[in-house]
Structure formats: structure tokens, C-alpha cells
């Protein structure tokens, strides 16, 4: 491996981190530099110059200030995200850079930047195609369920079924679905029961919907990819039909239960429960109470105050991107819909399928994000340990919407897990 190949993971890490930050706060780098250790800048090997020279080229290439530091103590969450990503293989193919992209030249950095832009455009186009796939429909108790299917069926690779969070659409999933569909058939839908004027469904109803989709698609066994509230649906479905499940992934998931004070709830979960109880008891409060959480968009940095680099970086990375703001606010967009959402959440929180966990023999993967402020990472890490064949992965500096922010990293993790399963 030559010095250019060793440099590519760093350039891909900077590109992806800058993109994630700018999706949330376009002005962040007007107030904060990107801090990188000298060892990180020089580790790609000889041929690219000293750390200061590499930092200067990175700054010119990506339009951000880059500061060289000596150790990890001063690194913010944004800086640590670059370090984490730079430690894994890059995705930019060296053969795509052209003959003029020689080590130690700005031409190399510019060539990589062009390839990164092309790759980002291609993924965006693939995600848009996933969003535009005409929905399929299946009759279910109480109505019709619309779902999406992407990727071609492959007898050698079981279908992946996305068990989405209550109240959420598929916007956060399109990038990951585009990558997973290269090797798998992927089925996904917005859970029923949270639309204005609809009857709030129970956990059993959501399991019935999953069964109906699998029957409609002729799927006899599948991998379950469950996000947020989805793990309870996955586990209850496995209890009903264990032969239909190849593996289960709990992505930033929650087996939260009401009246369990030992749970390490997030502040968001505590506030959400208080709101749900109020709205379920007095539906007339819905239009007022739905503004309490505001869709959990997170706190934006106040750059006019005293410098607080660490707090600012965590505030930016813990919040969802602006592109998902409508999706995130979906459960809070309408008073009547919020009543249904609140009652459905209270039903989910009242159910505890975890006593069945020791009887699950299929592989289980729990994935949590370090900066998840929605579902407590500590609880899922603890609960994943109750399954006999399980492992837990905590993604550094990742939030609740990791499938949108880091689809390539997550797709690689899932593809490996599904293959081993």
C-alpha cells in the first residue's frame, strides 16, 4: 500500500465529518477549527509533507480551518469523529484519481475531493430512487398498510426487514436502504396508528402488520433491523414465529418499561413520558403539549457566548440534520395525531417482552450511538446482554439518526453481521 492509499481514509474522514456538521449547523466552522493531532496527519506515511502542510491542504480542500494539536485532550466530539473514521478503510478508490494526483501535491487532494463529491451525488440519487419506489399495499386488520420494497430477491441472501420507530416515516432510512439493497431485498414502512384520527395500535397490532407484509412478499425467513421502539416488535414476532427470524439488530433501540426507576432514561424519554400521560388523560391538551418537545431537534450552539468548544460540538452532533426536521417533528405535527402517538407509546412502555430473551437462539446485534439523546444507550447495552448469542457495538460520536449520518459505516457492519448469521 503506497502513501496515497494510506492517506485516503483521512481525507474520507474529513469529508464525511464536515458534511455531517454542515447538515446541522452551516456556520459551525466559522467559529470552530477542526483539530487534528499531528500523529493523525502524518500517519499516512511519507510523501505528503509535515503535519502543518497536510493541515493546510485539508483546509483549502474542504473550506474549513484546520489546527494541528499535540494530544487528544483538546479534541472535541467533531474532532474525535474524524479520528474514528480515519482509523477504518477509506472508500475512495485510488485508481479513480488520475495520473496528475501525485503524493504531496494539492492536485491529489483536489482529485480526491472531486471523487468524493461524485460518490455523495451517486448515493443521494440512489436514496432518492428508494424514496420514489411505488408503495405496495397489503390488507391488515383495520385498513391497508403501505410498505416499500427495494432490491432484488436473492435466494442466497435473506430479506432485511426494517422495523421503524413509532410515528416516523422512512426519510431517515433511504441512504442505508440504498446501500443494503445492493445485496439484500429490503422491506420497510411507516408504522400505522399515529396518523390524525386513527385508532392507536398496540404492540400486537404492529406484530400482525409485520406478519402480513412477510406473507404478502412470500418471505419465509428474514433479518430484522429494529430501530428505537422496533426491538419490542422484533422480539414479540420472534416469540410467535422463531423459525421466521435469521437474526435481529437493535439499532439505538429501547426496551423501556413504565415504572422501572432503575432504567437509565434520557431527559427526552422522561419528558416524553410526562407529555404522553398528560395528553392521554386530557386529549384537549394535545395542541399545547405537542410544543413541549418541538420534535427533539436539539439545542443549537450559541456562538455569541463564552467559548465552549466541547459543548458546541456535542450539541451539533447530537441533533438531527435539518434535512430530517419534518420527519422528526412528524409525531408532534398535529394534536389528534399526538393523542394517538401518546397512547401507543404508553402501551409499548407497558409491555415487557424481555423475559423471553433467554430463549432467543438467533444472533443478536445491539448498536448504540455515544451521543444518542433519544433512547438511552446504557439501557440497550444492558438489555442486549440478556440474549444468549448477542454482542453490542457502541459507535463513537454517533447519534440517534446514525443510519442517515453514517450509512456506509453502518451498512458495512450490518453486511458482515448478516453474512455471519
Tab-separated table of N, CA, C and O in Angstrom, residues 285-343:
chain	number	residue	atom	x	y	z
A	285	UNK	N	-55.402	18.826	25.735
A	285	UNK	CA	-54.119	19.494	25.939
A	285	UNK	C	-53.136	19.256	24.797
A	285	UNK	O	-52.044	19.823	24.798
A	286	UNK	N	-53.518	18.420	23.841
A	286	UNK	CA	-52.552	17.970	22.836
A	286	UNK	C	-51.930	19.114	22.064
A	286	UNK	O	-50.711	19.143	21.841
A	287	UNK	N	-52.723	20.083	21.629
A	287	UNK	CA	-52.186	21.161	20.807
A	287	UNK	C	-51.200	22.031	21.576
A	287	UNK	O	-50.312	22.642	20.980
A	288	UNK	N	-51.354	22.088	22.897
A	288	UNK	CA	-50.407	22.850	23.706
A	288	UNK	C	-49.184	22.006	24.045
A	288	UNK	O	-48.040	22.438	23.891
A	289	UNK	N	-49.430	20.768	24.443
A	289	UNK	CA	-48.341	19.916	24.905
A	289	UNK	C	-47.394	19.505	23.790
A	289	UNK	O	-46.212	19.242	24.037
A	290	UNK	N	-47.874	19.443	22.555
A	290	UNK	CA	-47.009	18.980	21.470
A	290	UNK	C	-45.853	19.935	21.218
A	290	UNK	O	-44.865	19.571	20.571
A	291	UNK	N	-45.952	21.151	21.731
A	291	UNK	CA	-44.862	22.117	21.541
A	291	UNK	C	-43.769	21.966	22.602
A	291	UNK	O	-42.724	22.607	22.515
A	292	UNK	N	-44.012	21.114	23.602
A	292	UNK	CA	-43.027	20.982	24.681
A	292	UNK	C	-41.697	20.443	24.172
A	292	UNK	O	-40.626	20.916	24.540
A	293	UNK	N	-41.762	19.413	23.322
A	293	UNK	CA	-40.537	18.790	22.842
A	293	UNK	C	-40.088	19.343	21.501
A	293	UNK	O	-38.920	19.233	21.147
A	294	UNK	N	-41.019	19.880	20.737
A	294	UNK	CA	-40.645	20.508	19.471
A	294	UNK	C	-39.972	19.584	18.489
A	294	UNK	O	-39.170	20.013	17.663
A	295	UNK	N	-40.303	18.302	18.566
A	295	UNK	CA	-39.690	17.372	17.630
A	295	UNK	C	-38.266	16.995	17.986
A	295	UNK	O	-37.575	16.347	17.222
A	296	UNK	N	-37.797	17.389	19.170
A	296	UNK	CA	-36.463	16.978	19.641
A	296	UNK	C	-35.359	17.331	18.659
A	296	UNK	O	-34.478	16.546	18.366
A	297	UNK	N	-35.422	18.539	18.127
A	297	UNK	CA	-34.393	18.943	17.171
A	297	UNK	C	-33.072	19.275	17.845
A	297	UNK	O	-32.057	19.438	17.185
A	298	UNK	N	-33.093	19.369	19.149
A	298	UNK	CA	-31.837	19.601	19.835
A	298	UNK	C	-31.528	21.074	20.020
A	298	UNK	O	-32.176	21.959	19.459
A	299	UNK	N	-30.515	21.336	20.801
A	299	UNK	CA	-30.125	22.703	21.140
A	299	UNK	C	-29.008	23.164	20.211
A	299	UNK	O	-27.997	22.487	20.048
A	300	UNK	N	-29.201	24.320	19.600
A	300	UNK	CA	-28.180	24.851	18.701
A	300	UNK	C	-27.142	25.623	19.503
A	300	UNK	O	-27.449	26.264	20.500
A	301	UNK	N	-25.882	25.573	19.073
A	301	UNK	CA	-24.837	26.310	19.791
A	301	UNK	C	-25.074	27.815	19.749
A	301	UNK	O	-25.522	28.362	18.732
A	302	UNK	N	-24.763	28.463	20.835
A	302	UNK	CA	-24.809	29.919	20.905
A	302	UNK	C	-23.374	30.434	20.831
A	302	UNK	O	-22.669	30.517	21.834
A	303	UNK	N	-22.958	30.763	19.623
A	303	UNK	CA	-21.576	31.164	19.425
A	303	UNK	C	-21.293	32.578	19.945
A	303	UNK	O	-20.132	33.007	19.945
A	304	UNK	N	-22.326	33.289	20.379
A	304	UNK	CA	-22.106	34.651	20.876
A	304	UNK	C	-21.667	34.669	22.330
A	304	UNK	O	-21.230	35.707	22.835
A	305	UNK	N	-21.796	33.541	23.025
A	305	UNK	CA	-21.422	33.495	24.428
A	305	UNK	C	-19.964	33.144	24.625
A	305	UNK	O	-19.139	33.223	23.705
A	306	UNK	N	-19.647	32.747	25.852
A	306	UNK	CA	-18.283	32.338	26.173
A	306	UNK	C	-17.909	31.098	25.348
A	306	UNK	O	-18.739	30.214	25.139
A	307	UNK	N	-16.672	31.012	24.881
A	307	UNK	CA	-16.268	29.838	24.087
A	307	UNK	C	-16.493	28.535	24.859
A	307	UNK	O	-16.084	28.411	26.016
A	308	UNK	N	-17.133	27.587	24.207
A	308	UNK	CA	-17.402	26.275	24.813
A	308	UNK	C	-17.283	25.211	23.725
A	308	UNK	O	-18.287	24.609	23.325
A	309	UNK	N	-16.074	24.980	23.220
A	309	UNK	CA	-15.901	24.085	22.057
A	309	UNK	C	-16.485	22.692	22.255
A	309	UNK	O	-17.111	22.149	21.349
A	310	UNK	N	-16.277	22.106	23.431
A	310	UNK	CA	-16.755	20.736	23.640
A	310	UNK	C	-18.278	20.680	23.653
A	310	UNK	O	-18.875	19.782	23.050
A	311	UNK	N	-18.900	21.623	24.344
A	311	UNK	CA	-20.364	21.638	24.385
A	311	UNK	C	-20.949	21.920	23.015
A	311	UNK	O	-21.913	21.272	22.603
A	312	UNK	N	-20.370	22.860	22.282
A	312	UNK	CA	-20.886	23.181	20.951
A	312	UNK	C	-20.814	21.973	20.032
A	312	UNK	O	-21.759	21.676	19.296
A	313	UNK	N	-19.686	21.270	20.062
A	313	UNK	CA	-19.525	20.114	19.172
A	313	UNK	C	-20.554	19.037	19.496
A	313	UNK	O	-21.166	18.444	18.585
A	314	UNK	N	-20.789	18.756	20.780
A	314	UNK	CA	-21.765	17.739	21.137
A	314	UNK	C	-23.186	18.184	20.793
A	314	UNK	O	-24.012	17.368	20.374
A	315	UNK	N	-23.487	19.456	20.973
A	315	UNK	CA	-24.813	19.955	20.606
A	315	UNK	C	-25.084	19.753	19.121
A	315	UNK	O	-26.187	19.343	18.728
A	316	UNK	N	-24.097	20.029	18.301
A	316	UNK	CA	-24.272	19.881	16.860
A	316	UNK	C	-24.452	18.416	16.486
A	316	UNK	O	-25.394	18.043	15.777
A	317	UNK	N	-23.579	17.548	16.963
A	317	UNK	CA	-23.605	16.152	16.541
A	317	UNK	C	-24.748	15.363	17.177
A	317	UNK	O	-25.181	14.349	16.611
A	318	UNK	N	-25.259	15.787	18.327
A	318	UNK	CA	-26.357	15.067	18.961
A	318	UNK	C	-27.702	15.386	18.327
A	318	UNK	O	-28.669	14.651	18.522
A	319	UNK	N	-27.790	16.452	17.566
A	319	UNK	CA	-29.063	16.861	16.971
A	319	UNK	C	-29.233	16.231	15.588
A	319	UNK	O	-28.258	15.879	14.928
A	320	UNK	N	-30.485	16.076	15.146
A	320	UNK	CA	-30.707	15.533	13.802
A	320	UNK	C	-30.414	16.590	12.739
A	320	UNK	O	-30.461	17.793	13.023
A	321	UNK	N	-30.122	16.180	11.519
A	321	UNK	CA	-29.862	17.150	10.447
A	321	UNK	C	-31.129	17.874	10.032
A	321	UNK	O	-32.245	17.364	10.209
A	322	UNK	N	-30.948	19.055	9.479
A	322	UNK	CA	-32.093	19.846	9.040
A	322	UNK	C	-32.923	19.101	7.996
A	322	UNK	O	-34.135	19.271	7.930
A	323	UNK	N	-32.277	18.263	7.188
A	323	UNK	CA	-32.999	17.525	6.147
A	323	UNK	C	-34.054	16.598	6.728
A	323	UNK	O	-35.009	16.227	6.033
A	324	UNK	N	-33.918	16.222	8.001
A	324	UNK	CA	-34.877	15.321	8.631
A	324	UNK	C	-35.831	16.045	9.575
A	324	UNK	O	-36.588	15.397	10.306
A	325	UNK	N	-35.808	17.362	9.570
A	325	UNK	CA	-36.609	18.102	10.549
A	325	UNK	C	-38.097	17.787	10.439
A	325	UNK	O	-38.790	17.634	11.450
A	326	UNK	N	-38.606	17.666	9.221
A	326	UNK	CA	-40.024	17.347	9.065
A	326	UNK	C	-40.335	15.944	9.576
A	326	UNK	O	-41.363	15.715	10.224
A	327	UNK	N	-39.436	14.993	9.287
A	327	UNK	CA	-39.642	13.632	9.774
A	327	UNK	C	-39.627	13.590	11.298
A	327	UNK	O	-40.451	12.922	11.929
A	328	UNK	N	-38.675	14.276	11.908
A	328	UNK	CA	-38.530	14.248	13.357
A	328	UNK	C	-39.738	14.875	14.038
A	328	UNK	O	-40.170	14.427	15.105
A	329	UNK	N	-40.303	15.892	13.416
A	329	UNK	CA	-41.470	16.562	14.001
A	329	UNK	C	-42.785	15.847	13.706
A	329	UNK	O	-43.828	16.243	14.217
A	330	UNK	N	-42.740	14.811	12.900
A	330	UNK	CA	-43.970	14.166	12.449
A	330	UNK	C	-44.909	13.786	13.603
A	330	UNK	O	-46.106	14.079	13.545
A	331	UNK	N	-44.431	13.144	14.678
A	331	UNK	CA	-45.378	12.772	15.745
A	331	UNK	C	-45.992	13.965	16.464
A	331	UNK	O	-47.020	13.818	17.136
A	332	UNK	N	-45.365	15.149	16.336
A	332	UNK	CA	-45.817	16.324	17.066
A	332	UNK	C	-46.494	17.345	16.162
A	332	UNK	O	-46.761	18.471	16.574
A	333	UNK	N	-46.759	16.965	14.914
A	333	UNK	CA	-47.240	17.931	13.933
A	333	UNK	C	-48.719	18.231	14.080
A	333	UNK	O	-49.193	19.256	13.582
A	334	UNK	N	-49.483	17.365	14.749
A	334	UNK	CA	-50.934	17.518	14.796
A	334	UNK	C	-51.418	17.042	16.170
A	334	UNK	O	-50.950	16.029	16.687
A	335	UNK	N	-52.365	17.779	16.736
A	335	UNK	CA	-52.862	17.430	18.059
A	335	UNK	C	-53.510	16.065	18.114
A	335	UNK	O	-53.241	15.271	19.020
A	336	UNK	N	-54.369	15.758	17.149
A	336	UNK	CA	-55.046	14.458	17.161
A	336	UNK	C	-54.046	13.318	16.938
A	336	UNK	O	-54.162	12.245	17.547
A	337	UNK	N	-53.094	13.554	16.071
A	337	UNK	CA	-52.069	12.542	15.860
A	337	UNK	C	-51.231	12.322	17.102
A	337	UNK	O	-50.827	11.193	17.399
A	338	UNK	N	-50.968	13.393	17.857
A	338	UNK	CA	-50.181	13.263	19.072
A	338	UNK	C	-50.913	12.428	20.118
A	338	UNK	O	-50.290	11.654	20.855
A	339	UNK	N	-52.225	12.554	20.182
A	339	UNK	CA	-53.001	11.736	21.124
A	339	UNK	C	-52.822	10.258	20.798
A	339	UNK	O	-52.568	9.434	21.687
A	340	UNK	N	-52.945	9.902	19.526
A	340	UNK	CA	-52.759	8.504	19.126
A	340	UNK	C	-51.330	8.048	19.403
A	340	UNK	O	-51.106	6.924	19.887
A	341	UNK	N	-50.366	8.897	19.109
A	341	UNK	CA	-48.956	8.570	19.348
A	341	UNK	C	-48.704	8.346	20.835
A	341	UNK	O	-48.038	7.369	21.230
A	342	UNK	N	-49.249	9.213	21.675
A	342	UNK	CA	-49.041	9.102	23.118
A	342	UNK	C	-49.632	7.803	23.656
A	342	UNK	O	-48.996	7.095	24.451
A	343	UNK	N	-50.831	7.471	23.241
A	343	UNK	CA	-51.465	6.249	23.739
A	343	UNK	C	-50.717	5.007	23.258
A	343	UNK	O	-50.602	4.016	23.983
